[in-house]
Amino acid sequence: MDIIHGKVWKFGDNVDTDLIIPARYLNMTDPEELAAHLFEPIKGENFNEIVGESDIVIGGDNFGCGSSREHAPIALKASGVACVVAKTFARIFYRNSFNIGLPLIIQPEAAEDIQDGEILNINLGEGKIKNQTTSKEYSFPALEGMMIKLLENKGLISYILNEGYDSSEKRESSG
Amino acid sequence: MAHTITEKILAAHSGKKEVNPGEHIVADVDFMVANDITAPITINIIEDIKNAQIKNEQIALVPDHFTPNKDIKSAQNVKLLREFSKKHGVKYFFETGRCGVEHCMLPEMGLVGPGDLVIGADSHTCTYGALGCFSSGVGSTDLAGALLTGKIWLRVPETIKLEYSGELKEWVYGKDLILMTLKELGNVSAIYKSLEFTGSTISKLSMYQRLTMSNMAVEAGAKNGIFSPDKITEEYVKDRVKRNYKMYQSDPDAKYSKVRKFDVSNLDPQVSLPHLPSNAESVKKIGRIEIDQAFIGSCTNGWYDDLEIAAKVLKGKKVHPSTRLIIAPPTPEIYMKALRNGILEIFGEAEAVIGPPTCGPCLGGHMGILAAGERAIATTNRNFVGRMGHYDSEVYLSNPAVAAASAIAGRIVHPEEVL
Ligand code: SF4
């Protein structure tokens, strides 16, 4: 899995899906169009234009709570966000992100410490976050089986088409 | 080993004798649902796959959020759903006039029943847990995966058992129980977990009030919110559900990650203050809060019984001159029943506007949007920033009696104040 290297955009607790992408834009499905409204209630319009390719979002507790709209992780990914680190994630948002190949990391200490604008190096395979600005390091538990499969296949659909649930069932029962 | 109702349903659907919390499983799905917001993404995924075959009898496509279509984009989305349904032989596709809020339509039509495993591309899919099934919200990609394979990957959740005892006071309902519970649990403690609603108060609760409670399980972050099926369940499903259903029960010695007990005999109607459902407070303690709008409807509290409660409060009264009251019966069946029984007339006489079955105002979609600085009370489930309109507007959540009374008073009040 790739190394993620980018700048931090920090947010607080309970960033809900209405803040990530307001409901009135849900009649769109095009990732680029959605990205133009990313975090609009907090950051204003066209925030995506200042997000760099491979930047990192930091959230507090319950990041992504609220509706099941996949538009939220889609808008994040299309804006260039490569990963979200938070204290806790809402579960549907968690599934949705991995299902489209956007990795999430649960690391409460890092989510607390790391500040807006700092530069991070994240190694997903090794479970390491390095804050280049402060030189502080954090580790997080390696991702579990299904999560790795989803990231390796760049999402659920290619996983199903490439490998299929049946093979995973066989693997699990034989292991 | 002893198991909870959720564990039993998940085991039965993954071909295992038993499953335990934390385990990842691949489970068979009985029924699915998606709406005009989430289905287009699912459809795009499926149409990108050559010769995709889907489980066309196990899904309902319900374009409820922006119905009647609010603009060209919404109309295009519904057209996409309509054409997809035709092409793939989707058995349950409903449109304006036959369509209402999905989480009211599915139980009403008997498309979901006890013991089922249901997923839906909408976070309030957890509503059906009231019937004693495992039901959980997922995303559009998850739904596409399940449409293609009939299966879904799941992590077996730990269960928090909630036990309620005591007789409810007048004007106190399932909505007040769940708002109080959200306050007690906080909005993150149940993430990835299952909520199981039990106790002597619950066994007397009507099906509609149970549906209101499981509807809001997701506001505590929960994966599902479930009730043990009983006589009340049987009564509700027996003439609706056409498939075979199974009534599972938790074992008395099943393991729970937490057990919380509540004596609710002194509970007053609750109001959730902006901007979290868990900010609940007794209506008697919130002081003077004037409102510009009241909304009664949605998958939380738009059931026929809720309209009846609102009508009881509104009968012979007028909505306060500085307040607007919007009532949207969530399904055509509820609308027609309210029409036949004179309930819509009571609303009209009170100078409320009666909307079509739609999600509309609940998510700030259309038909009742708030301006900057405006305040609304709503019988819905979410009061996030900007949920019903401008980012500088505010939403307060309550039961239908409090919402109706507040519309009359022009400020948030206990129903006793206007009767
Ligand atoms: S009524 Fe509101 S909460 Fe229910 S499905 Fe519609 S938008 Fe969602």
Coordinates of C-alpha atoms and ligand atoms in Angstrom, one line a residue:
Chain A
M1 CA 0.0 0.0 0.0
D2 CA 1.1 3.5 -0.8
I3 CA 2.8 6.1 1.4
I4 CA 0.6 9.1 1.9
H5 CA 2.4 12.5 2.1
G6 CA 0.5 15.7 2.4
K7 CA -0.8 18.7 4.3
V8 CA -3.3 18.6 7.2
W9 CA -6.8 20.1 7.2
K10 CA -8.1 19.9 10.7
F11 CA -11.8 19.7 11.8
G12 CA -13.5 19.2 15.1
D13 CA -16.0 16.7 16.6
N14 CA -19.2 15.5 15.0
V15 CA -18.4 16.6 11.4
D16 CA -21.6 15.3 9.9
T17 CA -22.3 14.4 6.3
D18 CA -24.4 17.6 5.9
L19 CA -21.2 19.6 6.7
I20 CA -19.1 17.5 4.3
I21 CA -21.6 17.8 1.5
P22 CA -25.0 19.6 2.1
A23 CA -28.2 17.7 1.2
R24 CA -29.2 20.2 -1.5
Y25 CA -26.3 19.0 -3.7
L26 CA -27.3 15.4 -3.5
N27 CA -29.1 15.6 -6.8
M28 CA -25.6 15.4 -8.3
T29 CA -23.5 12.3 -8.7
D30 CA -20.4 13.6 -10.6
P31 CA -17.4 13.4 -8.3
E32 CA -15.9 16.7 -9.6
E33 CA -19.2 18.6 -9.2
L34 CA -19.6 17.2 -5.7
A35 CA -16.0 18.1 -4.8
A36 CA -16.7 21.8 -5.5
H37 CA -19.1 21.8 -2.5
L38 CA -16.8 19.9 -0.1
F39 CA -17.1 21.3 3.5
E40 CA -19.0 24.3 2.1
P41 CA -20.8 25.1 5.4
I42 CA -17.5 25.4 7.1
K43 CA -15.0 26.5 4.5
G44 CA -17.1 28.2 1.8
E45 CA -17.3 27.4 -1.9
N46 CA -14.5 25.8 -3.9
F47 CA -12.5 24.7 -0.9
N48 CA -11.5 21.7 -3.0
E49 CA -9.3 24.0 -5.2
I50 CA -6.9 24.7 -2.3
V51 CA -6.8 21.0 -1.2
G52 CA -3.6 19.4 -2.6
E53 CA -3.4 16.0 -4.2
S54 CA -2.7 13.6 -1.3
D55 CA -3.7 16.0 1.5
I56 CA -5.0 14.6 4.8
V57 CA -8.1 15.5 6.8
I58 CA -8.1 15.2 10.6
G59 CA -11.4 14.9 12.5
G60 CA -12.4 14.5 16.1
D61 CA -15.1 12.1 17.4
N62 CA -17.8 10.7 15.2
F63 CA -16.5 12.0 11.9
G64 CA -18.9 11.4 9.0
C65 CA -22.0 10.9 11.2
G66 CA -25.5 11.5 9.8
S67 CA -26.8 10.2 6.5
S68 CA -25.5 7.3 4.4
R69 CA -24.6 9.5 1.5
E70 CA -21.6 8.1 -0.3
H71 CA -21.4 11.6 -1.8
A72 CA -19.4 12.5 1.3
P73 CA -16.4 10.2 0.8
I74 CA -16.7 10.7 -3.0
A75 CA -16.4 14.5 -2.6
L76 CA -13.4 14.0 -0.3
K77 CA -11.6 11.6 -2.6
A78 CA -12.3 13.7 -5.7
S79 CA -10.9 16.8 -3.9
G80 CA -7.6 15.0 -3.5
V81 CA -7.9 13.9 0.1
A82 CA -5.9 10.7 0.4
C83 CA -6.8 9.7 4.0
V84 CA -8.8 10.8 7.0
V85 CA -7.5 10.4 10.5
A86 CA -10.0 10.7 13.4
K87 CA -10.8 9.7 17.0
T88 CA -13.9 7.8 15.9
F89 CA -15.8 7.4 12.7
A90 CA -19.5 7.0 12.1
R91 CA -19.9 3.4 10.8
I92 CA -21.7 4.0 7.5
F93 CA -19.1 6.6 6.6
Y94 CA -16.4 4.1 7.5
R95 CA -17.8 1.4 5.3
N96 CA -18.4 3.8 2.4
S97 CA -14.9 5.1 2.4
F98 CA -13.2 1.7 2.3
N99 CA -15.8 0.6 -0.2
I100 CA -14.5 3.3 -2.6
G101 CA -10.9 2.8 -1.7
L102 CA -10.4 5.8 0.6
P103 CA -8.5 4.7 3.7
L104 CA -9.5 5.9 7.2
I105 CA -7.3 5.7 10.3
I106 CA -8.6 5.7 13.9
Q107 CA -5.9 7.2 16.1
P108 CA -7.3 9.4 18.9
E109 CA -3.9 10.8 20.1
A110 CA -2.8 11.8 16.6
A111 CA -6.2 13.3 15.9
E112 CA -5.9 15.4 19.1
D113 CA -2.2 16.6 18.6
I114 CA -1.9 17.2 14.9
Q115 CA -2.6 20.8 13.9
D116 CA -3.9 22.5 10.7
G117 CA -1.2 23.0 8.1
E118 CA 1.2 20.4 9.4
I119 CA 2.8 17.9 7.0
L120 CA 2.4 14.2 7.5
N121 CA 3.8 10.9 6.2
I122 CA 1.5 8.0 6.6
N123 CA 2.5 4.4 6.0
L124 CA -0.7 2.4 5.9
G125 CA 1.0 -1.0 5.6
E126 CA 3.2 -0.4 8.7
G127 CA 0.6 1.5 10.6
K128 CA 2.7 4.6 11.1
I129 CA 1.9 8.3 11.1
K130 CA 4.9 10.6 11.1
N131 CA 4.3 14.3 11.7
Q132 CA 7.1 15.9 9.6
T133 CA 6.4 19.4 11.2
T134 CA 6.8 18.3 14.8
S135 CA 8.7 15.0 14.2
K136 CA 6.3 13.2 16.5
E137 CA 5.3 9.6 15.5
Y138 CA 2.2 7.6 16.1
S139 CA 1.3 4.0 15.4
F140 CA -2.1 2.5 14.7
P141 CA -3.2 -1.2 14.5
A142 CA -2.8 -2.8 11.1
L143 CA -6.0 -2.9 9.1
E144 CA -8.1 -6.1 9.3
G145 CA -8.5 -8.6 6.4
M146 CA -11.6 -7.2 4.6
M147 CA -10.3 -3.6 4.8
I148 CA -7.0 -4.5 3.2
K149 CA -8.8 -6.4 0.5
L150 CA -10.9 -3.4 -0.2
L151 CA -7.9 -1.0 -0.5
E152 CA -5.9 -3.5 -2.5
N153 CA -8.7 -3.8 -5.0
K154 CA -9.4 0.0 -4.9
G155 CA -12.9 -0.7 -3.6
L156 CA -15.7 -3.2 -3.0
I157 CA -16.9 -3.7 -6.6
S158 CA -13.6 -4.6 -8.1
Y159 CA -13.0 -6.9 -5.1
I160 CA -16.3 -8.7 -5.8
L161 CA -15.5 -8.8 -9.6
N162 CA -11.9 -9.9 -9.1
E163 CA -12.1 -12.2 -6.1
G164 CA -15.7 -12.6 -5.1
Y165 CA -17.2 -13.2 -1.6
D166 CA -17.1 -17.0 -2.1
S167 CA -13.3 -17.1 -2.1
S168 CA -13.2 -14.9 1.0
E169 CA -15.7 -17.3 2.7
K170 CA -13.5 -20.3 1.8
R171 CA -10.4 -18.5 3.0
E172 CA -12.0 -17.6 6.3
S173 CA -13.3 -21.1 7.0
S174 CA -10.0 -22.8 6.0
G175 CA -8.1 -20.3 8.1
Chain B
M1 CA -23.7 -20.6 23.9
A2 CA -26.3 -17.9 24.6
H3 CA -26.9 -15.2 22.0
T4 CA -28.7 -12.0 21.4
I5 CA -31.4 -11.7 18.8
T6 CA -29.0 -9.8 16.5
E7 CA -26.4 -12.5 16.7
K8 CA -29.0 -15.2 16.0
I9 CA -30.3 -13.4 12.9
L10 CA -26.7 -12.8 11.6
A11 CA -25.7 -16.5 12.2
A12 CA -28.8 -17.8 10.4
H13 CA -28.0 -15.6 7.4
S14 CA -24.3 -16.5 7.2
G15 CA -24.9 -20.3 7.4
K16 CA -23.2 -20.6 10.8
K17 CA -24.3 -22.2 14.0
E18 CA -23.3 -19.1 15.9
V19 CA -21.5 -15.8 15.5
N20 CA -19.8 -13.6 18.0
P21 CA -19.2 -9.8 18.3
G22 CA -16.1 -8.6 16.3
E23 CA -16.3 -11.5 13.8
H24 CA -16.5 -10.5 10.1
I25 CA -19.1 -12.4 8.2
V26 CA -20.6 -12.5 4.7
A27 CA -24.3 -12.7 5.1
D28 CA -27.3 -13.3 2.8
V29 CA -29.6 -10.3 2.3
D30 CA -33.4 -10.7 2.3
F31 CA -34.4 -7.2 1.2
M32 CA -32.8 -3.9 0.1
V33 CA -33.9 -0.4 -0.4
A34 CA -32.4 2.7 -2.1
N35 CA -33.8 6.2 -2.8
D36 CA -33.4 9.0 -5.4
I37 CA -30.2 10.2 -3.7
T38 CA -28.4 7.0 -3.2
A39 CA -29.7 4.8 -6.0
P40 CA -28.2 6.8 -8.9
I41 CA -24.7 6.1 -7.6
T42 CA -25.6 2.4 -7.3
I43 CA -27.1 2.4 -10.8
N44 CA -24.0 4.0 -12.3
I45 CA -21.8 1.3 -10.7
I46 CA -24.1 -1.6 -12.0
E47 CA -24.4 -0.1 -15.5
D48 CA -20.6 0.0 -15.8
I49 CA -20.4 -3.7 -15.4
K50 CA -21.1 -5.7 -18.6
N51 CA -24.2 -7.9 -18.5
A52 CA -24.7 -7.4 -14.8
Q53 CA -27.5 -9.5 -13.3
I54 CA -29.2 -8.1 -10.2
K55 CA -31.4 -9.5 -7.5
N56 CA -34.4 -7.6 -9.0
E57 CA -37.1 -9.0 -6.6
Q58 CA -35.3 -8.2 -3.4
I59 CA -35.1 -4.4 -3.9
A60 CA -37.4 -1.5 -3.6
L61 CA -36.4 1.8 -5.3
V62 CA -38.2 4.6 -3.6
P63 CA -37.5 8.1 -5.0
D64 CA -38.8 9.9 -1.9
H65 CA -36.4 12.6 -1.0
F66 CA -37.2 15.2 -3.7
T67 CA -40.6 13.9 -4.7
P68 CA -42.5 15.4 -6.4
N69 CA -39.4 16.1 -8.3
K70 CA -38.1 19.5 -7.2
D71 CA -35.9 20.4 -10.2
I72 CA -34.5 19.1 -13.4
K73 CA -31.6 17.2 -11.8
S74 CA -34.0 15.4 -9.4
A75 CA -36.3 14.5 -12.3
Q76 CA -33.3 13.1 -14.2
N77 CA -32.3 11.0 -11.2
V78 CA -35.8 9.6 -11.0
K79 CA -35.8 8.9 -14.7
L80 CA -32.6 7.0 -14.2
L81 CA -34.3 4.9 -11.5
R82 CA -37.4 4.3 -13.6
E83 CA -35.4 3.2 -16.7
F84 CA -33.1 1.0 -14.6
S85 CA -36.2 -0.6 -13.0
K86 CA -37.7 -1.4 -16.4
K87 CA -34.5 -2.7 -17.9
H88 CA -33.7 -5.0 -14.9
G89 CA -37.2 -6.0 -14.0
V90 CA -37.1 -4.3 -10.5
K91 CA -40.3 -5.5 -8.9
Y92 CA -40.8 -2.6 -6.5
F93 CA -40.4 0.9 -8.0
F94 CA -42.8 3.5 -6.7
E95 CA -43.4 7.0 -8.0
T96 CA -45.3 10.1 -7.0
G97 CA -48.8 9.2 -6.0
R98 CA -47.8 5.6 -5.2
C99 CA -44.6 6.7 -3.4
G100 CA -43.9 7.9 0.1
V101 CA -41.0 7.9 2.6
E102 CA -39.2 4.6 2.1
H103 CA -39.0 3.6 5.8
C104 CA -42.8 4.0 6.1
M105 CA -43.5 2.3 2.8
L106 CA -41.6 -0.9 3.5
P107 CA -43.1 -1.9 6.8
E108 CA -46.6 -0.8 5.6
M109 CA -46.4 -2.9 2.5
G110 CA -45.0 -5.9 4.4
L111 CA -41.8 -6.0 2.3
V112 CA -39.8 -6.5 5.5
G113 CA -40.6 -8.8 8.4
P114 CA -39.3 -10.4 11.6
G115 CA -36.1 -12.3 11.3
D116 CA -35.1 -10.7 8.0
L117 CA -31.7 -9.3 7.2
V118 CA -32.3 -5.9 5.5
I119 CA -29.9 -3.3 4.2
G120 CA -30.7 0.0 2.7
A121 CA -28.7 2.8 1.2
D122 CA -30.1 5.3 3.7
S123 CA -29.0 5.7 7.3
H124 CA -32.5 5.3 8.7
T125 CA -32.9 1.8 7.3
C126 CA -32.4 0.8 11.0
T127 CA -36.1 1.7 11.4
Y128 CA -37.3 -1.9 10.6
G129 CA -35.5 -3.2 13.7
A130 CA -38.9 -2.5 15.4
L131 CA -40.2 -5.6 13.6
G132 CA -37.5 -7.8 15.1
C133 CA -35.3 -8.0 12.0
F134 CA -31.6 -7.0 11.6
S135 CA -31.7 -3.9 9.5
S136 CA -28.9 -1.5 8.8
G137 CA -28.0 1.5 6.7
V138 CA -25.2 1.2 4.2
G139 CA -23.8 3.2 1.2
S140 CA -24.5 3.0 -2.5
T141 CA -21.5 0.8 -3.2
D142 CA -22.5 -1.6 -0.5
L143 CA -25.9 -1.8 -2.1
A144 CA -24.4 -2.4 -5.5
G145 CA -22.4 -5.3 -4.1
A146 CA -25.5 -6.8 -2.5
L147 CA -27.6 -6.3 -5.7
L148 CA -24.9 -8.3 -7.6
T149 CA -24.3 -11.0 -5.1
G150 CA -27.2 -11.1 -2.7
K151 CA -24.7 -10.8 0.1
I152 CA -23.0 -8.3 2.3
W153 CA -19.9 -8.2 4.5
L154 CA -20.6 -7.3 8.1
R155 CA -18.8 -7.1 11.4
V156 CA -21.0 -8.7 14.1
P157 CA -21.8 -5.9 16.6
E158 CA -21.6 -5.9 20.4
T159 CA -25.0 -5.3 21.9
I160 CA -26.1 -2.6 24.4
K161 CA -29.2 -3.7 26.2
L162 CA -31.6 -0.9 27.2
E163 CA -34.3 -1.7 29.7
Y164 CA -37.2 0.6 30.3
S165 CA -39.7 0.3 33.2
G166 CA -42.6 2.4 34.4
E167 CA -45.8 3.7 32.9
L168 CA -45.5 6.7 30.5
K169 CA -47.2 9.9 31.4
E170 CA -49.7 11.5 29.1
W171 CA -48.1 13.2 26.0
V172 CA -45.0 11.1 26.4
Y173 CA -44.2 8.6 23.6
G174 CA -41.5 6.5 22.0
K175 CA -39.9 9.6 20.6
D176 CA -39.3 10.9 24.1
L177 CA -37.9 7.6 25.2
I178 CA -35.4 7.6 22.3
L179 CA -34.4 11.3 22.7
M180 CA -33.8 10.7 26.4
T181 CA -31.8 7.6 25.6
L182 CA -29.6 9.5 23.1
K183 CA -28.9 12.0 25.8
E184 CA -27.9 9.3 28.2
L185 CA -25.8 7.4 25.7
G186 CA -24.2 10.3 23.9
N187 CA -23.9 10.3 20.2
V188 CA -20.8 8.1 19.9
S189 CA -21.0 5.4 22.5
A190 CA -23.0 3.0 20.3
I191 CA -20.8 3.3 17.2
Y192 CA -20.5 -0.2 15.5
K193 CA -22.9 -1.5 18.1
S194 CA -26.4 -2.9 18.3
L195 CA -29.1 -1.4 20.6
E196 CA -31.7 -3.8 22.0
F197 CA -34.8 -2.1 23.4
T198 CA -36.4 -4.2 26.2
G199 CA -38.4 -3.9 29.4
S200 CA -42.0 -3.6 30.6
T201 CA -42.5 -0.1 29.1
I202 CA -41.5 -1.4 25.7
S203 CA -43.7 -4.5 25.7
K204 CA -46.7 -2.1 25.9
L205 CA -45.5 0.2 23.2
S206 CA -47.4 0.3 19.9
M207 CA -45.6 -0.7 16.7
Y208 CA -45.5 2.9 15.5
Q209 CA -43.7 4.1 18.6
R210 CA -41.3 1.2 18.3
L211 CA -40.6 2.2 14.7
T212 CA -39.9 5.8 15.9
M213 CA -37.3 4.5 18.4
S214 CA -35.4 2.1 16.1
N215 CA -35.5 4.9 13.5
M216 CA -33.2 7.0 15.7
A217 CA -30.8 4.2 16.8
V218 CA -28.4 5.5 14.2
E219 CA -28.3 8.9 16.0
A220 CA -26.3 7.1 18.7
G221 CA -24.0 5.8 16.0
A222 CA -25.6 2.3 16.3
K223 CA -25.6 -0.3 13.5
N224 CA -29.1 -1.5 14.3
G225 CA -31.8 -1.0 16.9
I226 CA -33.9 -4.0 17.6
F227 CA -37.0 -5.1 19.5
S228 CA -38.0 -8.7 20.4
P229 CA -41.0 -9.6 18.3
D230 CA -44.1 -10.2 20.3
K231 CA -47.9 -10.2 20.0
I232 CA -47.9 -6.5 18.9
T233 CA -45.4 -7.4 16.2
E234 CA -47.4 -10.4 15.1
E235 CA -50.6 -8.3 14.9
Y236 CA -48.8 -5.7 12.7
V237 CA -47.1 -8.1 10.3
K238 CA -49.6 -11.0 9.9
D239 CA -51.7 -9.5 7.2
R240 CA -48.9 -7.5 5.6
V241 CA -45.8 -9.8 5.2
K242 CA -46.3 -12.4 2.5
R243 CA -42.9 -14.2 2.9
N244 CA -42.2 -16.6 5.7
Y245 CA -40.9 -14.8 8.7
K246 CA -39.2 -16.0 11.9
M247 CA -39.5 -14.5 15.4
Y248 CA -36.1 -14.7 17.1
Q249 CA -35.6 -13.9 20.8
S250 CA -32.5 -13.1 22.8
D251 CA -31.5 -15.8 25.2
P252 CA -32.0 -14.7 28.9
D253 CA -28.2 -15.2 29.5
A254 CA -27.0 -13.6 26.3
K255 CA -23.9 -11.4 26.7
Y256 CA -24.2 -7.7 26.4
S257 CA -21.4 -5.1 26.3
K258 CA -23.5 -2.9 28.5
V259 CA -26.9 -2.9 30.2
R260 CA -28.7 0.4 30.9
K261 CA -31.9 0.6 33.0
F262 CA -34.3 3.5 32.9
D263 CA -37.3 4.2 35.1
V264 CA -39.4 6.4 32.8
S265 CA -42.4 7.0 34.9
N266 CA -41.5 10.6 35.5
L267 CA -40.2 11.4 32.0
D268 CA -41.6 14.6 30.5
P269 CA -41.8 15.3 26.7
Q270 CA -38.3 15.8 25.4
V271 CA -36.9 18.4 23.0
S272 CA -33.5 18.1 21.3
L273 CA -31.8 21.5 21.1
P274 CA -29.6 22.4 18.1
H275 CA -27.5 20.9 16.7
L276 CA -27.5 17.3 17.9
P277 CA -30.3 14.8 18.5
S278 CA -28.6 13.9 21.8
N279 CA -29.0 17.5 23.1
A280 CA -32.3 16.4 24.7
E281 CA -33.9 18.3 27.5
S282 CA -37.3 18.2 29.2
V283 CA -39.8 20.6 27.5
K284 CA -40.4 22.1 30.9
K285 CA -36.8 23.2 31.3
I286 CA -35.9 24.9 28.0
G287 CA -37.3 28.3 28.7
R288 CA -39.0 30.5 26.1
I289 CA -38.1 29.5 22.5
E290 CA -40.1 31.2 19.8
I291 CA -40.5 29.3 16.5
D292 CA -41.1 30.4 12.9
Q293 CA -42.1 26.9 11.6
A294 CA -43.3 23.5 12.8
F295 CA -43.0 20.4 10.7
I296 CA -44.9 17.1 11.4
G297 CA -44.0 14.2 9.2
S298 CA -40.9 12.0 8.2
C299 CA -40.0 8.4 8.8
T300 CA -39.6 9.2 12.5
N301 CA -43.0 10.6 13.5
G302 CA -45.3 10.9 10.5
W303 CA -47.2 7.6 11.1
Y304 CA -51.0 7.7 11.2
D305 CA -51.0 7.5 15.0
D306 CA -48.7 10.6 15.1
L307 CA -51.1 12.5 12.9
E308 CA -53.9 11.5 15.1
I309 CA -52.0 12.8 18.2
A310 CA -51.4 16.1 16.3
A311 CA -55.0 16.3 15.4
K312 CA -56.1 15.9 19.0
V313 CA -54.0 18.9 19.9
L314 CA -54.9 21.0 16.9
K315 CA -58.7 20.4 16.8
G316 CA -60.6 23.7 16.9
K317 CA -57.4 25.7 17.3
K318 CA -55.4 28.0 14.9
V319 CA -51.7 28.0 14.2
H320 CA -50.1 31.1 15.8
P321 CA -50.0 34.1 13.3
S322 CA -46.2 34.2 13.3
T323 CA -45.8 30.5 12.8
R324 CA -46.2 28.2 9.8
L325 CA -47.2 24.6 10.3
I326 CA -46.3 22.1 7.6
I327 CA -47.7 18.5 7.8
A328 CA -46.7 15.9 5.3
P329 CA -48.3 12.4 5.8
P330 CA -45.3 10.2 4.7
T331 CA -47.2 7.6 2.6
P332 CA -50.3 7.7 0.3
E333 CA -51.9 5.1 2.5
I334 CA -51.5 7.3 5.6
Y335 CA -52.6 10.3 3.6
M336 CA -55.8 8.6 2.5
K337 CA -56.6 7.3 5.9
A338 CA -56.1 10.7 7.4
L339 CA -58.3 12.2 4.7
R340 CA -61.1 9.7 5.2
N341 CA -61.1 10.1 9.0
G342 CA -61.3 13.9 8.9
I343 CA -57.8 14.4 10.2
L344 CA -56.7 16.5 7.2
E345 CA -59.7 18.6 7.7
I346 CA -58.7 19.4 11.2
F347 CA -55.2 20.4 10.0
G348 CA -56.7 22.6 7.2
E349 CA -59.0 24.3 9.6
A350 CA -56.1 25.0 11.9
E351 CA -54.4 26.8 8.9
A352 CA -51.7 24.2 8.5
V353 CA -50.5 23.4 5.0
I354 CA -50.8 19.8 4.1
G355 CA -47.9 18.5 1.9
P356 CA -47.6 15.5 -0.3
P357 CA -45.9 12.3 0.9
T358 CA -42.3 13.3 0.7
C359 CA -39.0 13.6 2.7
G360 CA -38.9 17.3 1.5
P361 CA -38.7 19.5 4.5
C362 CA -37.0 16.9 6.8
L363 CA -33.7 17.2 5.0
G364 CA -34.1 20.8 3.8
G365 CA -34.7 19.4 0.3
H366 CA -37.8 21.4 -0.6
M367 CA -41.4 22.4 0.4
G368 CA -40.5 24.2 3.6
I369 CA -37.0 25.6 3.8
L370 CA -35.8 27.8 6.6
A371 CA -34.2 31.2 6.1
A372 CA -31.2 32.6 8.0
G373 CA -32.0 33.1 11.6
E374 CA -35.3 31.1 11.5
R375 CA -36.2 28.4 14.0
A376 CA -38.3 25.3 13.5
I377 CA -39.6 22.5 15.7
A378 CA -39.9 19.2 13.8
T379 CA -40.9 15.6 14.5
T380 CA -38.0 14.4 12.5
N381 CA -34.7 12.8 13.6
R382 CA -31.9 15.2 12.9
N383 CA -31.2 18.8 13.9
F384 CA -27.7 19.2 12.4
V385 CA -26.5 22.6 11.2
G386 CA -28.5 23.6 8.1
R387 CA -30.5 20.4 8.1
M388 CA -33.8 22.2 7.2
G389 CA -32.4 25.1 5.3
H390 CA -29.9 28.0 5.9
Y391 CA -26.8 27.2 8.0
D392 CA -27.9 29.9 10.4
S393 CA -31.3 28.4 11.0
E394 CA -32.1 26.1 14.0
V395 CA -34.0 22.8 14.3
Y396 CA -35.6 21.5 17.5
L397 CA -36.8 17.9 17.7
S398 CA -39.9 16.7 19.5
N399 CA -42.9 14.4 19.5
P400 CA -45.9 15.3 17.4
A401 CA -48.0 16.6 20.4
V402 CA -45.3 19.1 21.3
A403 CA -44.8 20.1 17.7
A404 CA -48.5 20.7 17.2
A405 CA -48.9 22.6 20.5
S406 CA -45.8 24.7 19.7
A407 CA -47.4 25.6 16.3
I408 CA -50.4 26.9 18.2
A409 CA -48.4 28.8 20.8
G410 CA -45.8 30.2 18.5
R411 CA -43.1 28.9 20.9
I412 CA -42.1 25.5 22.2
V413 CA -44.6 24.4 24.8
H414 CA -45.9 21.3 26.6
P415 CA -49.2 20.3 25.0
E416 CA -51.0 21.0 28.4
E417 CA -50.3 24.7 27.9
V418 CA -52.6 25.0 24.9
L419 CA -55.3 22.5 25.9
Ligands
SF4_1 S1 -38.0 11.4 6.1 FE1 -36.1 12.4 6.6 S2 -34.9 11.0 7.8 FE2 -36.6 9.8 6.8 S3 -35.7 9.0 4.9 FE3 -36.6 11.0 4.4 S4 -35.0 12.5 4.6 FE4 -34.3 10.6 5.7

